[in-house]
Short mmCIF file of C-alpha atoms in Angstrom, two decimals:
data_model
loop_
_atom_site.label_atom_id
_atom_site.label_comp_id
_atom_site.label_asym_id
_atom_site.label_seq_id
_atom_site.Cartn_x
_atom_site.Cartn_y
_atom_site.Cartn_z
CA GLN A 1 112.00 90.91 82.35
CA ARG A 2 108.91 88.82 83.04
CA THR A 3 106.69 91.16 81.05
CA LEU A 4 108.70 90.61 77.88
CA GLY A 5 109.74 87.03 78.60
CA ARG A 6 113.47 87.63 78.27
CA SER A 7 116.43 88.91 80.22
CA LEU A 8 117.19 92.62 80.03
CA SER A 9 120.79 92.77 81.25
CA THR A 10 121.88 96.19 80.00
CA ASN A 11 120.31 99.63 79.99
CA GLU A 12 120.13 99.43 76.20
CA GLU A 13 118.16 96.15 76.38
CA LEU A 14 115.91 97.61 79.06
CA ILE A 15 115.16 100.73 77.03
CA ALA A 16 114.52 98.65 73.90
CA GLY A 17 112.06 96.51 75.88
CA MET A 18 110.34 99.58 77.30
CA LYS A 19 110.03 101.03 73.81
CA GLU A 20 108.41 97.77 72.67
CA LEU A 21 105.74 98.30 75.31
CA ASN A 22 105.30 101.89 74.13
CA ALA A 23 104.93 100.69 70.53
CA ALA A 24 102.32 98.17 71.71
CA GLY A 25 100.22 100.99 73.18
CA ALA A 26 101.63 101.92 76.61
CA HIS A 27 101.76 105.72 76.70
CA TRP A 28 104.42 105.71 79.43
CA VAL A 29 106.57 102.93 80.89
CA LEU A 30 108.31 103.38 84.26
CA VAL A 31 110.94 100.98 85.59
CA THR A 32 112.52 101.24 89.03
CA ASN A 33 115.44 99.26 90.41
CA GLY A 34 115.98 100.03 94.08
CA SER A 35 118.51 102.81 94.57
CA GLN A 36 119.41 102.93 90.87
CA PRO A 37 118.02 105.67 88.59
CA MET A 38 114.48 105.16 87.34
CA TRP A 39 113.91 104.74 83.60
CA VAL A 40 110.91 106.35 81.92
CA THR A 41 109.94 106.06 78.28
CA SER A 42 107.18 107.16 75.95
CA VAL A 43 107.04 106.71 72.19
CA SER A 44 109.12 109.87 71.74
CA GLU A 45 111.00 110.30 75.05
CA THR A 46 113.52 108.45 77.21
CA HIS A 47 114.56 109.68 80.65
CA SER A 48 116.81 108.42 83.42
CA LEU A 49 115.66 110.02 86.67
CA PRO A 50 117.63 109.84 89.91
CA ILE A 51 115.75 108.52 92.89
CA VAL A 52 115.23 110.80 95.87
CA PRO A 53 117.82 109.97 98.55
CA VAL A 54 116.49 108.60 101.82
CA PRO A 55 118.82 109.48 104.71
CA ARG A 56 117.57 106.54 106.79
CA LEU A 57 115.80 103.67 105.04
CA ILE A 58 113.24 102.26 107.45
CA ASN A 59 110.77 100.29 105.35
CA PRO A 60 110.74 99.84 101.56
CA ILE A 61 107.38 98.04 101.56
CA ALA A 62 104.86 99.79 99.26
CA CYS A 63 107.37 102.24 97.76
CA GLY A 64 106.07 101.34 94.30
CA ASP A 65 102.52 101.97 95.48
CA ALA A 66 103.57 105.33 96.92
CA LEU A 67 105.36 106.20 93.67
CA LEU A 68 102.28 105.50 91.59
CA ALA A 69 100.00 107.29 94.06
CA GLY A 70 102.16 110.40 93.66
CA VAL A 71 102.08 110.11 89.88
CA ALA A 72 98.30 109.72 89.91
CA TRP A 73 97.93 112.67 92.30
CA GLY A 74 100.15 114.88 90.12
CA LEU A 75 98.26 113.99 86.97
CA GLY A 76 94.97 114.61 88.79
CA GLN A 77 96.25 118.09 89.66
CA GLY A 78 96.96 118.81 85.99
CA ARG A 79 100.73 118.33 86.18
CA ASP A 80 102.58 116.86 83.21
CA MET A 81 103.89 113.31 83.37
CA LEU A 82 107.51 114.09 84.28
CA GLU A 83 106.53 116.49 87.05
CA SER A 84 104.06 113.88 88.32
CA ILE A 85 106.82 111.27 88.32
CA HIS A 86 109.03 113.59 90.38
CA ILE A 87 106.18 113.93 92.88
CA GLY A 88 105.87 110.13 92.90
CA LEU A 89 109.59 109.73 93.56
CA HIS A 90 109.27 112.03 96.57
CA CYS A 91 106.29 110.01 97.80
CA ALA A 92 108.32 106.81 97.50
CA ALA A 93 111.16 108.38 99.49
CA GLN A 94 108.72 109.60 102.14
CA ASN A 95 107.31 106.07 102.32
CA ALA A 96 110.77 104.46 102.66
CA ALA A 97 111.59 106.71 105.60
CA ALA A 98 108.49 105.70 107.58
CA LEU A 99 107.68 102.55 109.53
CA LEU A 100 104.09 102.21 108.30
CA PRO A 101 103.58 102.05 104.52
CA CYS A 102 101.86 104.77 102.49
CA ARG A 103 101.11 107.21 105.27
CA LEU A 104 101.90 110.06 102.88
CA ARG A 105 101.59 113.75 103.65
CA ALA A 106 100.26 115.96 100.85
CA ASP A 107 101.90 119.02 102.41
CA VAL A 108 105.37 117.60 101.70
CA GLU A 109 105.33 118.31 98.00
CA PRO A 110 108.69 118.61 96.23
CA ARG A 111 109.82 121.83 94.66
CA SER A 112 109.77 121.90 90.86
CA GLN A 113 112.85 120.35 89.31
#
């Protein structure tokens, strides 16, 4: 909402705003909203991805950082964007289930979706 300077109250408004950012040059736009599905857009794609359930939420601090670290790691390994986002979602869940933020384990990689 702050990025575009207006309220985005519905999924349709959110997607339209994300597509504006894509049209302005962002290759991919990712929007999270707590336990709600994550929205991902590119110029040609729109996806709603479920978050990874966390049986016991301990600490949500740095979940966004963990998500992006997983995406960056996946891309660095030659994975495509959506697979990298799935890895990032698992990293965020791993982070939320731990007391200390971003103590991620590389050996806990998700299976392909």
